[in-house]
mmCIF file of C-alpha atoms in Angstrom:
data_model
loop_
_atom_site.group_PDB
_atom_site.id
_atom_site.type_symbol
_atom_site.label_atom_id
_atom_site.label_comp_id
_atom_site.label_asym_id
_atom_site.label_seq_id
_atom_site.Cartn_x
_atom_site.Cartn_y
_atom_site.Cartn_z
ATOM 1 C CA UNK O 1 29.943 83.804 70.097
ATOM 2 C CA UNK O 2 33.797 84.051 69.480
ATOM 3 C CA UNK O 3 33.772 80.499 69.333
ATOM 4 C CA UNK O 4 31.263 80.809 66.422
ATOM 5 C CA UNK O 5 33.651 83.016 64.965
ATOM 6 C CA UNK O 6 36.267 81.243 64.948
ATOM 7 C CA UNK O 7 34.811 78.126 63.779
ATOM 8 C CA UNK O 8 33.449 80.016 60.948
ATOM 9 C CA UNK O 9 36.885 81.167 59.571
ATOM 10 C CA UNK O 10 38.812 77.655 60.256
ATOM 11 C CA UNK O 11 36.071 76.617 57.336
ATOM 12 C CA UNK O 12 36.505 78.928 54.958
ATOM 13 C CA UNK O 13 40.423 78.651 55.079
ATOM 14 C CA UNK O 14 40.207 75.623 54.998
ATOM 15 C CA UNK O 15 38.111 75.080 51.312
ATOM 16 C CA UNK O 16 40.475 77.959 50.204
ATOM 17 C CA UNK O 17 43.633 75.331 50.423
ATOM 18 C CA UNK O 18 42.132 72.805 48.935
ATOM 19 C CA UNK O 19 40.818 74.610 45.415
ATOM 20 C CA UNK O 20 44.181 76.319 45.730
ATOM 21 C CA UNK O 21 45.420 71.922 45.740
ATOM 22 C CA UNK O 22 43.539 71.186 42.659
ATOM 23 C CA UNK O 23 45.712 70.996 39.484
ATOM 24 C CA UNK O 24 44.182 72.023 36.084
ATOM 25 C CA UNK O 25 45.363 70.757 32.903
ATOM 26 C CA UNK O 26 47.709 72.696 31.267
ATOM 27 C CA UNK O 27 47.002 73.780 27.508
ATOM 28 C CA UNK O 28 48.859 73.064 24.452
ATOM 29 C CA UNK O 29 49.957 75.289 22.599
ATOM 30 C CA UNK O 30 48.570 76.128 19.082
ATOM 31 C CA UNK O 31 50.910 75.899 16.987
ATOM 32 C CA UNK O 32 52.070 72.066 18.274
ATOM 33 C CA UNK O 33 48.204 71.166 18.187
ATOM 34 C CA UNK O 34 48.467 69.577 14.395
ATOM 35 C CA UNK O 35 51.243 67.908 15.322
ATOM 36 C CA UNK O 36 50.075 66.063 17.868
ATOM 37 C CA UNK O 37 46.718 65.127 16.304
ATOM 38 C CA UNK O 38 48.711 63.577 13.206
ATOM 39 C CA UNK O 39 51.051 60.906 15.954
ATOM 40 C CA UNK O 40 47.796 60.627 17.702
ATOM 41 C CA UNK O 41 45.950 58.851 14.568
ATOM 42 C CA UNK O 42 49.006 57.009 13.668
ATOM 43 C CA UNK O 43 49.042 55.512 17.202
ATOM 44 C CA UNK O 44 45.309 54.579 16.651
ATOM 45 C CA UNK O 45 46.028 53.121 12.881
ATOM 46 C CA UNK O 46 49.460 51.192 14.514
ATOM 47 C CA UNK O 47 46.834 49.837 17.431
ATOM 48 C CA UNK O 48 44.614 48.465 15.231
ATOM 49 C CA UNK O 49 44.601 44.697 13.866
ATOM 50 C CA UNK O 50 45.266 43.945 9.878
ATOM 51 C CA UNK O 51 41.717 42.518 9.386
ATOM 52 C CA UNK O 52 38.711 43.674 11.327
ATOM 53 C CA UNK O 53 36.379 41.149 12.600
ATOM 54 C CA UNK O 54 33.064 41.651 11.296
ATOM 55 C CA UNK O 55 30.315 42.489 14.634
ATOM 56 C CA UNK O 56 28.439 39.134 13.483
ATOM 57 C CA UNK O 57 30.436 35.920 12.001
ATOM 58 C CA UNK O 58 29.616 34.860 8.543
ATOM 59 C CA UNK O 59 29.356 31.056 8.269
ATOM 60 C CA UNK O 60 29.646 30.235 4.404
ATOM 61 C CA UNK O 61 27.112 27.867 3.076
ATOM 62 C CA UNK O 62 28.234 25.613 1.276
ATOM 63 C CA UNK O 63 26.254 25.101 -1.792
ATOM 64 C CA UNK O 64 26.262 21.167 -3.134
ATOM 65 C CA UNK O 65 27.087 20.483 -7.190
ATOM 66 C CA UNK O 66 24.576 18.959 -8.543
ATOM 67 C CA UNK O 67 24.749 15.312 -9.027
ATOM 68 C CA UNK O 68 24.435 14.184 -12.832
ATOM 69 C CA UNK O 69 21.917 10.856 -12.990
ATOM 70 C CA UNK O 70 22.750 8.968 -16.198
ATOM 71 C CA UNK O 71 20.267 8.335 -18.403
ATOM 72 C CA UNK O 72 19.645 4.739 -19.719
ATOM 73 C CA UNK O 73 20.467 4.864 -23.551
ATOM 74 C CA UNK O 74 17.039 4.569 -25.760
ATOM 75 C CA UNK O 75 16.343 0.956 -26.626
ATOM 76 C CA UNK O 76 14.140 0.126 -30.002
ATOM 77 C CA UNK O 77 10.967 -1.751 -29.050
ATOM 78 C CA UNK O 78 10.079 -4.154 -31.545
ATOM 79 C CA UNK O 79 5.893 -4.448 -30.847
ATOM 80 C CA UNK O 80 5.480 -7.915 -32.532
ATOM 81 C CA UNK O 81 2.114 -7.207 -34.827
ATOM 82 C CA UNK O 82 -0.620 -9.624 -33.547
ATOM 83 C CA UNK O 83 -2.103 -11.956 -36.618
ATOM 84 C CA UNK O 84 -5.739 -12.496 -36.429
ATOM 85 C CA UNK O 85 -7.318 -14.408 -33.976
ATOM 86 C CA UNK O 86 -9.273 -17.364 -34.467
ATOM 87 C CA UNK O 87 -12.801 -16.634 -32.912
ATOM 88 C CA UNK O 88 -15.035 -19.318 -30.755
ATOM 89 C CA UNK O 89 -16.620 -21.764 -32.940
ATOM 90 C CA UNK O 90 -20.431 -20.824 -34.213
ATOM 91 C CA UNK O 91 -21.491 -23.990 -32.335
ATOM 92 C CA UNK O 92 -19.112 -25.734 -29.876
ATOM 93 C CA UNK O 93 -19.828 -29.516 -28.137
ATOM 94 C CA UNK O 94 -18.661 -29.271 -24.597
ATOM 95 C CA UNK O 95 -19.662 -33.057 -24.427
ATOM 96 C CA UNK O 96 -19.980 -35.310 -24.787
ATOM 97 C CA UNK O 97 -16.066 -35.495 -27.317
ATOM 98 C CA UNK O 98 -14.515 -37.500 -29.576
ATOM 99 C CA UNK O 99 -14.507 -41.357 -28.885
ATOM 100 C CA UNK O 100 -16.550 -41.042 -25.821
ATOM 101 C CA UNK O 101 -18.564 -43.897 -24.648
ATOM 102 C CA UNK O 102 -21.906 -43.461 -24.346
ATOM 103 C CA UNK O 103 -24.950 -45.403 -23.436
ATOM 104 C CA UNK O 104 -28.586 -44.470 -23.605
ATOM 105 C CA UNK O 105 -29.532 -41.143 -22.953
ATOM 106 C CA UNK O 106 -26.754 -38.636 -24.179
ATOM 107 C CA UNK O 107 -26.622 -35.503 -22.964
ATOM 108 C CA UNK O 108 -25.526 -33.225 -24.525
ATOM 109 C CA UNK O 109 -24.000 -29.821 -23.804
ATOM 110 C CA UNK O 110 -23.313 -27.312 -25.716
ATOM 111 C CA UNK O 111 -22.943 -24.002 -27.112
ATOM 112 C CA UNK O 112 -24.897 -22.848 -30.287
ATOM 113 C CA UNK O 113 -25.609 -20.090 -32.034
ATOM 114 C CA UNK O 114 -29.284 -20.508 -33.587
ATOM 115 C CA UNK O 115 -30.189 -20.081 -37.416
ATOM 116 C CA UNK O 116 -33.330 -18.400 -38.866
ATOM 117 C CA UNK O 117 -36.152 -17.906 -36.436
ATOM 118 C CA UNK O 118 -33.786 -19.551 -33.705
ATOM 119 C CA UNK O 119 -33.831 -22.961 -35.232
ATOM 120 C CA UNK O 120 -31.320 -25.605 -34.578
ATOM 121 C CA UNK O 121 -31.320 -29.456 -35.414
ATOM 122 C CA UNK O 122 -29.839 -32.347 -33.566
ATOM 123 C CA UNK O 123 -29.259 -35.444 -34.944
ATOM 124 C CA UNK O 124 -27.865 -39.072 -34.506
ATOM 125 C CA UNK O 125 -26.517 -41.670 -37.082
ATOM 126 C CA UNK O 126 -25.972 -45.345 -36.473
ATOM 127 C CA UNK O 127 -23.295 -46.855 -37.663
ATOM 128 C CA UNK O 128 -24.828 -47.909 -40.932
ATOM 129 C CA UNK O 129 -26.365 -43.697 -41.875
ATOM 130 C CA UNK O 130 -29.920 -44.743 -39.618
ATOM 131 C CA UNK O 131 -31.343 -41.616 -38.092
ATOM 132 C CA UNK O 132 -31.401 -43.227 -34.121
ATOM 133 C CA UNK O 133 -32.790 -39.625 -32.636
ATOM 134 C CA UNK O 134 -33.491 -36.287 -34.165
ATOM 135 C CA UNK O 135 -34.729 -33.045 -32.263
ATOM 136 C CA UNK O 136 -35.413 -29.238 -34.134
ATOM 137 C CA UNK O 137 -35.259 -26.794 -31.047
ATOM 138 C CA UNK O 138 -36.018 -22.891 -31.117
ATOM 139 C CA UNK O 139 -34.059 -21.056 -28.984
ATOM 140 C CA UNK O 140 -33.195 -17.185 -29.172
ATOM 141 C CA UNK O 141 -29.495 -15.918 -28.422
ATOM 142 C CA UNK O 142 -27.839 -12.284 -28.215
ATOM 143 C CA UNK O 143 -24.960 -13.744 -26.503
ATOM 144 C CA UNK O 144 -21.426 -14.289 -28.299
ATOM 145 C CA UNK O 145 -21.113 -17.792 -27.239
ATOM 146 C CA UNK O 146 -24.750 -18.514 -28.401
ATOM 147 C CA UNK O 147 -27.399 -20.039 -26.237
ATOM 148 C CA UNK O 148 -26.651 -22.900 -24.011
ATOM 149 C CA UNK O 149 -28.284 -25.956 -24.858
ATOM 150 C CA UNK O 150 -28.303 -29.037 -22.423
ATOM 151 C CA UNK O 151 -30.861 -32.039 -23.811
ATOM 152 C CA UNK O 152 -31.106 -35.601 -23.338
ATOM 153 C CA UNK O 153 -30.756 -38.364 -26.366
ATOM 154 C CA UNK O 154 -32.462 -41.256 -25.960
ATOM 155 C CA UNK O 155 -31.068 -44.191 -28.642
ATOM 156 C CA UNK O 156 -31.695 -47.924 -29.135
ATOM 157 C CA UNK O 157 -28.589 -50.080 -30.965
ATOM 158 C CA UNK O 158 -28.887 -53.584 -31.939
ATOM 159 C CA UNK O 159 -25.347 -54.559 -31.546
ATOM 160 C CA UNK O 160 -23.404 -54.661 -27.909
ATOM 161 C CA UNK O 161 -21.891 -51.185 -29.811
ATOM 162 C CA UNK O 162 -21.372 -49.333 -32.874
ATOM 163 C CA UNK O 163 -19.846 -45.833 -34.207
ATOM 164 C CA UNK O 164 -21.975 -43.166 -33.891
ATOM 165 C CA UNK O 165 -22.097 -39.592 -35.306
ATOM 166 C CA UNK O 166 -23.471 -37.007 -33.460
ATOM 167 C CA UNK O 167 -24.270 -33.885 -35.370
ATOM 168 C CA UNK O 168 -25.835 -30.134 -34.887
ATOM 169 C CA UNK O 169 -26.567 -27.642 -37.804
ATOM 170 C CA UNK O 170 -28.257 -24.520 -38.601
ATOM 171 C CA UNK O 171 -29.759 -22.844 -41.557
ATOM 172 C CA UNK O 172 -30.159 -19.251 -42.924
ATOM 173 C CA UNK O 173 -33.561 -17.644 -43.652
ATOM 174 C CA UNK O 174 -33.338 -18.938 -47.457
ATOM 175 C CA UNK O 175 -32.563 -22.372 -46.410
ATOM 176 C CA UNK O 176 -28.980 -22.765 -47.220
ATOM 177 C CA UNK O 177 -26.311 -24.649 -44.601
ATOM 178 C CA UNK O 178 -25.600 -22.177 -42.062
ATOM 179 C CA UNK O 179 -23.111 -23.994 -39.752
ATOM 180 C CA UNK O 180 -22.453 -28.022 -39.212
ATOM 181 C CA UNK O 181 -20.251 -29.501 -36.466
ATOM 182 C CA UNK O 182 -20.186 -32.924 -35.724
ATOM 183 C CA UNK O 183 -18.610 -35.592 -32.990
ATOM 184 C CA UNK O 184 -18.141 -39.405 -33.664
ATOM 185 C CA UNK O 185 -18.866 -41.312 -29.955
ATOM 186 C CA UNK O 186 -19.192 -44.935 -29.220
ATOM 187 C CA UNK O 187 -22.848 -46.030 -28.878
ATOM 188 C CA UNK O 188 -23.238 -48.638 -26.122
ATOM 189 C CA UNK O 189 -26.293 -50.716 -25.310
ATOM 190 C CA UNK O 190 -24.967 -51.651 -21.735
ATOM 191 C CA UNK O 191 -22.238 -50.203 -19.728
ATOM 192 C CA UNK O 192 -21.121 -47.309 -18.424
ATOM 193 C CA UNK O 193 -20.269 -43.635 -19.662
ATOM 194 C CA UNK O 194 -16.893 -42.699 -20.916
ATOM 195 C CA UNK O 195 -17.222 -39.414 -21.680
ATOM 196 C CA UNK O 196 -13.834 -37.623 -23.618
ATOM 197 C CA UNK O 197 -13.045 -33.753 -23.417
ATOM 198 C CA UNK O 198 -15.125 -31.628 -25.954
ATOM 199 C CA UNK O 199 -14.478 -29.417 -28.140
ATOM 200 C CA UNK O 200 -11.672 -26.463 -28.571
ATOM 201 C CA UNK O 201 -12.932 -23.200 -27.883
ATOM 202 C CA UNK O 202 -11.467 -22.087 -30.704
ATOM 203 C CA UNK O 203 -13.569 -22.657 -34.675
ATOM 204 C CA UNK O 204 -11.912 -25.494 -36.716
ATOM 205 C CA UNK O 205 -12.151 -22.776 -39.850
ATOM 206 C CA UNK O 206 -11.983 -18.950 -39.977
ATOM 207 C CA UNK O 207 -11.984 -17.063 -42.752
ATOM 208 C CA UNK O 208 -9.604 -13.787 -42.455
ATOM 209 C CA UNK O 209 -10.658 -12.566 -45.965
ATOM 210 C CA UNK O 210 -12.798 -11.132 -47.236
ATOM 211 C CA UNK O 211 -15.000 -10.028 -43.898
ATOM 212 C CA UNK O 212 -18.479 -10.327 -43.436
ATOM 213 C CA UNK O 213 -20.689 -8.556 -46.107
ATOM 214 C CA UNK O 214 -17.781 -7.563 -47.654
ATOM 215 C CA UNK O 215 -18.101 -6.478 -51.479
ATOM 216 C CA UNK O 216 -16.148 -8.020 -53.975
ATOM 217 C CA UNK O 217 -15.749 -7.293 -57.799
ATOM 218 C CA UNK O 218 -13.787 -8.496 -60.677
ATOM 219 C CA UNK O 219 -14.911 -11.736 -61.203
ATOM 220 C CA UNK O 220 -11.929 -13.313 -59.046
ATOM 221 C CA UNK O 221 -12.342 -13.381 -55.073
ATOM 222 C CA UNK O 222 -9.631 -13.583 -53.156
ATOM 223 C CA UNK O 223 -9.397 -15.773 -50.042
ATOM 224 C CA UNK O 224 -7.569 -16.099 -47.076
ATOM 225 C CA UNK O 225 -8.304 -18.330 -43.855
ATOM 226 C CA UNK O 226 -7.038 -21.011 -41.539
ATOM 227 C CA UNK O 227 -8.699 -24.520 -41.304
ATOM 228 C CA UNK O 228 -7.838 -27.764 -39.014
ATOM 229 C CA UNK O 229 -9.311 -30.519 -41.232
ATOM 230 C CA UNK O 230 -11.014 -33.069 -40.092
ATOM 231 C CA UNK O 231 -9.849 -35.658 -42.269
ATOM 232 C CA UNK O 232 -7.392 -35.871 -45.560
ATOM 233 C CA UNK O 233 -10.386 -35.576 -47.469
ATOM 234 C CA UNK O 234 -10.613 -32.121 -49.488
ATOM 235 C CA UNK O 235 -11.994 -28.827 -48.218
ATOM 236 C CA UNK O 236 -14.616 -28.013 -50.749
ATOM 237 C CA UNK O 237 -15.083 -23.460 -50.656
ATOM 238 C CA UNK O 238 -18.248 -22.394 -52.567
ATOM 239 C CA UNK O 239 -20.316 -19.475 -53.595
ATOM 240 C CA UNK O 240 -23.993 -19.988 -52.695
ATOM 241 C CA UNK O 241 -26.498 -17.453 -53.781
ATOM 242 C CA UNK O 242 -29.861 -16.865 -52.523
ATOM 243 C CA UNK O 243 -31.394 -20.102 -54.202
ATOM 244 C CA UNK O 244 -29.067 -22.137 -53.439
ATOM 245 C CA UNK O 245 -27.193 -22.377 -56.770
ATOM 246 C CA UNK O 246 -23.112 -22.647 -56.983
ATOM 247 C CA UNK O 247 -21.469 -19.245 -58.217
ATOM 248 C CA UNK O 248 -17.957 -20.556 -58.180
ATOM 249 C CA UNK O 249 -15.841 -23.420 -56.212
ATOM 250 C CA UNK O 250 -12.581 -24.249 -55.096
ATOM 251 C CA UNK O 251 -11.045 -27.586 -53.937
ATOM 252 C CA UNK O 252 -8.489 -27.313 -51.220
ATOM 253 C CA UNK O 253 -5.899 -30.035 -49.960
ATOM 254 C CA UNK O 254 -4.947 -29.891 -46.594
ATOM 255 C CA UNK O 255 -2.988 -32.000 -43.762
ATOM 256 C CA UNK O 256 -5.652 -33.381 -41.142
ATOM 257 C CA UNK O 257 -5.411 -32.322 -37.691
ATOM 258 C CA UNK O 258 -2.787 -29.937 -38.197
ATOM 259 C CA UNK O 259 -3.774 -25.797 -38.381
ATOM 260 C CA UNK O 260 -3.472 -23.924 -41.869
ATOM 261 C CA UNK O 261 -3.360 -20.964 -43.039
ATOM 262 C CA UNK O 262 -4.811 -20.981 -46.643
ATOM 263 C CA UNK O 263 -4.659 -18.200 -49.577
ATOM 264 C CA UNK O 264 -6.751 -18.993 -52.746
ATOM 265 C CA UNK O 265 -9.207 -17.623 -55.143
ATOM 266 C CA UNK O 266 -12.384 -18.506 -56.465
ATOM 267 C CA UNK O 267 -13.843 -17.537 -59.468
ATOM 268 C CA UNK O 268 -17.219 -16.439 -60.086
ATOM 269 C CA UNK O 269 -20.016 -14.875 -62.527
ATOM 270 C CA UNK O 270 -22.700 -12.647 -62.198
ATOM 271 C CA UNK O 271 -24.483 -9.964 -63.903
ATOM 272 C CA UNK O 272 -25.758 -7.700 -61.289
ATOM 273 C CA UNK O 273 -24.430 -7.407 -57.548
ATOM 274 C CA UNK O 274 -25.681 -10.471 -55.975
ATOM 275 C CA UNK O 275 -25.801 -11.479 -51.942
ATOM 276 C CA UNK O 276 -23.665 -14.701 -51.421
ATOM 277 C CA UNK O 277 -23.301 -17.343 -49.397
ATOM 278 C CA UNK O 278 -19.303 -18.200 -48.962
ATOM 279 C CA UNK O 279 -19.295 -21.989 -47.426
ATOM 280 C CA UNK O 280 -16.296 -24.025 -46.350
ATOM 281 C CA UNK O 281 -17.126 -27.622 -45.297
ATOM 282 C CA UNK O 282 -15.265 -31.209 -45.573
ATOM 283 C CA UNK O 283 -17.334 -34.572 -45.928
ATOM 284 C CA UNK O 284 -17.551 -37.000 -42.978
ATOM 285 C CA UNK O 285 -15.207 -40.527 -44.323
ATOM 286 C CA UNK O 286 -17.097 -43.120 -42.377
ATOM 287 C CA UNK O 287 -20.995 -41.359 -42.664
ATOM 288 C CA UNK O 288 -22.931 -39.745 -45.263
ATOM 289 C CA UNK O 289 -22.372 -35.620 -45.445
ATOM 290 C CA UNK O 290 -20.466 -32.872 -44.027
ATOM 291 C CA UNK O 291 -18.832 -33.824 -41.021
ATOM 292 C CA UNK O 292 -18.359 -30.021 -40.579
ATOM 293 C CA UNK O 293 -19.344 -26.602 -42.558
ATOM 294 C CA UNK O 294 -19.159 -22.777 -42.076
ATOM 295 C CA UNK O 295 -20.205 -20.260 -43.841
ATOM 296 C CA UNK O 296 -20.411 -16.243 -44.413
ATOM 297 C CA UNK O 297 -22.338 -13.473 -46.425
ATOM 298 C CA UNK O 298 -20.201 -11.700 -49.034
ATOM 299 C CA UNK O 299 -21.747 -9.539 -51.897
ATOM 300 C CA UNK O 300 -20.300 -10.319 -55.524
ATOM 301 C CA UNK O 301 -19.960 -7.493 -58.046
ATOM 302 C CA UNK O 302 -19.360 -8.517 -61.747
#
């Protein structure tokens, strides 16, 4: 029990030394408190660097100047005007073509547009204006190049050969010369075939002005076209009307084989507005008639 006791007060004297140990901070004074609150900040301000890093690092972008393209300087275009183009021929002789040697039948190929009621005429001259074959077909075309026409010529020549002119033409609905074209070959009783390129695709004579149907007044018509003649013969242009008498006509010389533009005028009379039939043609030099003709509808005003 005294030991208890005893044990009891050794404790408590010792926890009284060791608060009694303990050192508190001592206070300051009031009057010295501003004082040291103002060399505490300036401490703090002295401690601190110039420039303060910002918490997260900028990186600058870097924007790019924009890059200046130069521009081509404008350039004039000079579009050339097209002039008029010659049209395919009314009736064109793929074969056979000029010069070619031929012996009995020909065949012929070709492309033709087809007159009134789809009629078309071939025909043959000897060498002395005989009629050796003739053949009137019918044949209906909508197409542009006309219909296709493929037929065999049977001929008989006395002589080993002779000159030969091979000729297709049409006619309108009151008779008059539509369109003629023509090839010379060499007609052979024995032998073989020689047969020559045909024709161009393009027609040997277009007229520009005046246009199809056009009207035309004043007593004067103007007239503009290009030709290839056939020969050095001249170009004969006439005004047809619907009986077939001449309203006016115009001779027109002309280099052979070479293309032409023309510009001339022919002169006409009538009372009342009358339908016409404009025809340009050229006679054949070694045979009898036109070696080659076209024509168009124009309507004449006095």
């Amino acid at each position: 029990m005294i030991q208890k006791i005893t044990l009891i007060l050794t404790f408590l004297s010792l926890v009284g030394c060791n608060r009694t140990s303990t050192l508190l901070p001592t206070p300051i004074p009031e009057d010295h408190l501003p004082t040291v609150v103002a060399l505490t900040a300036a401490a703090i301000m002295e401690a601190m660097p110039t420039e303060v890093a910002p918490i997260f690092p900028i990186t600058p972008t870097t924007i790019p100047s924009p890059t200046l393209t130069p521009m081509p300087a404008p350039t004039i275009t000079h579009t050339p005007t097209p002039g008029p183009i010659a049209p395919s021929p009314e009736i064109q002789i793929l074969a056979p073509g000029p010069m070619s040697k031929v012996v009995s039948p020909i065949i012929l190929k070709s492309y033709i547009r087809p007159g009134a009621h789809g009629k078309i005429l071939v025909e043959l001259l000897g060498e002395d204006g005989r009629l050796l074959a003739r053949d009137l077909i019918v044949r209906e075309s909508i197409l542009v190049e006309g219909a296709y026409v493929r037929l065999e010529i049977p001929f008989e020549t006395h002589a080993a050969a002779e000159l030969g002119r091979l000729q297709i033409s049409t006619k309108d609905e009151f008779g008059r010369p539509l369109e003629t074209k023509s090839v010379h070959i060499l007609l052979l009783s024995i032998g073989e075939n020689d047969i020559n390129p045909g024709d161009s695709p393009y027609a040997r004579s277009v007229i520009f002005y005046p246009r199809k149907k056009d009207i035309i007044i004043g007593g004067t018509m103007p007239l503009i076209g290009e030709i290839q003649a056939f020969n050095d013969l001249s170009v004969i242009m006439e005004l047809l009307d619907e009986e077939g008498k001449t309203l006016g006509l115009r001779n027109l010389s002309t280099t052979p084989g070479n293309r032409e533009i023309f510009e001339t005028t022919i002169t006409y009379k009538v009372n009342e507005q009358t339908p016409a039939r404009l025809i340009i043609r050229q006679a054949d030099k070694r045979f009898e008639g036109n070696v080659y003709l076209h024509s168009q509808e124009v309507l004449l005003n006095p």
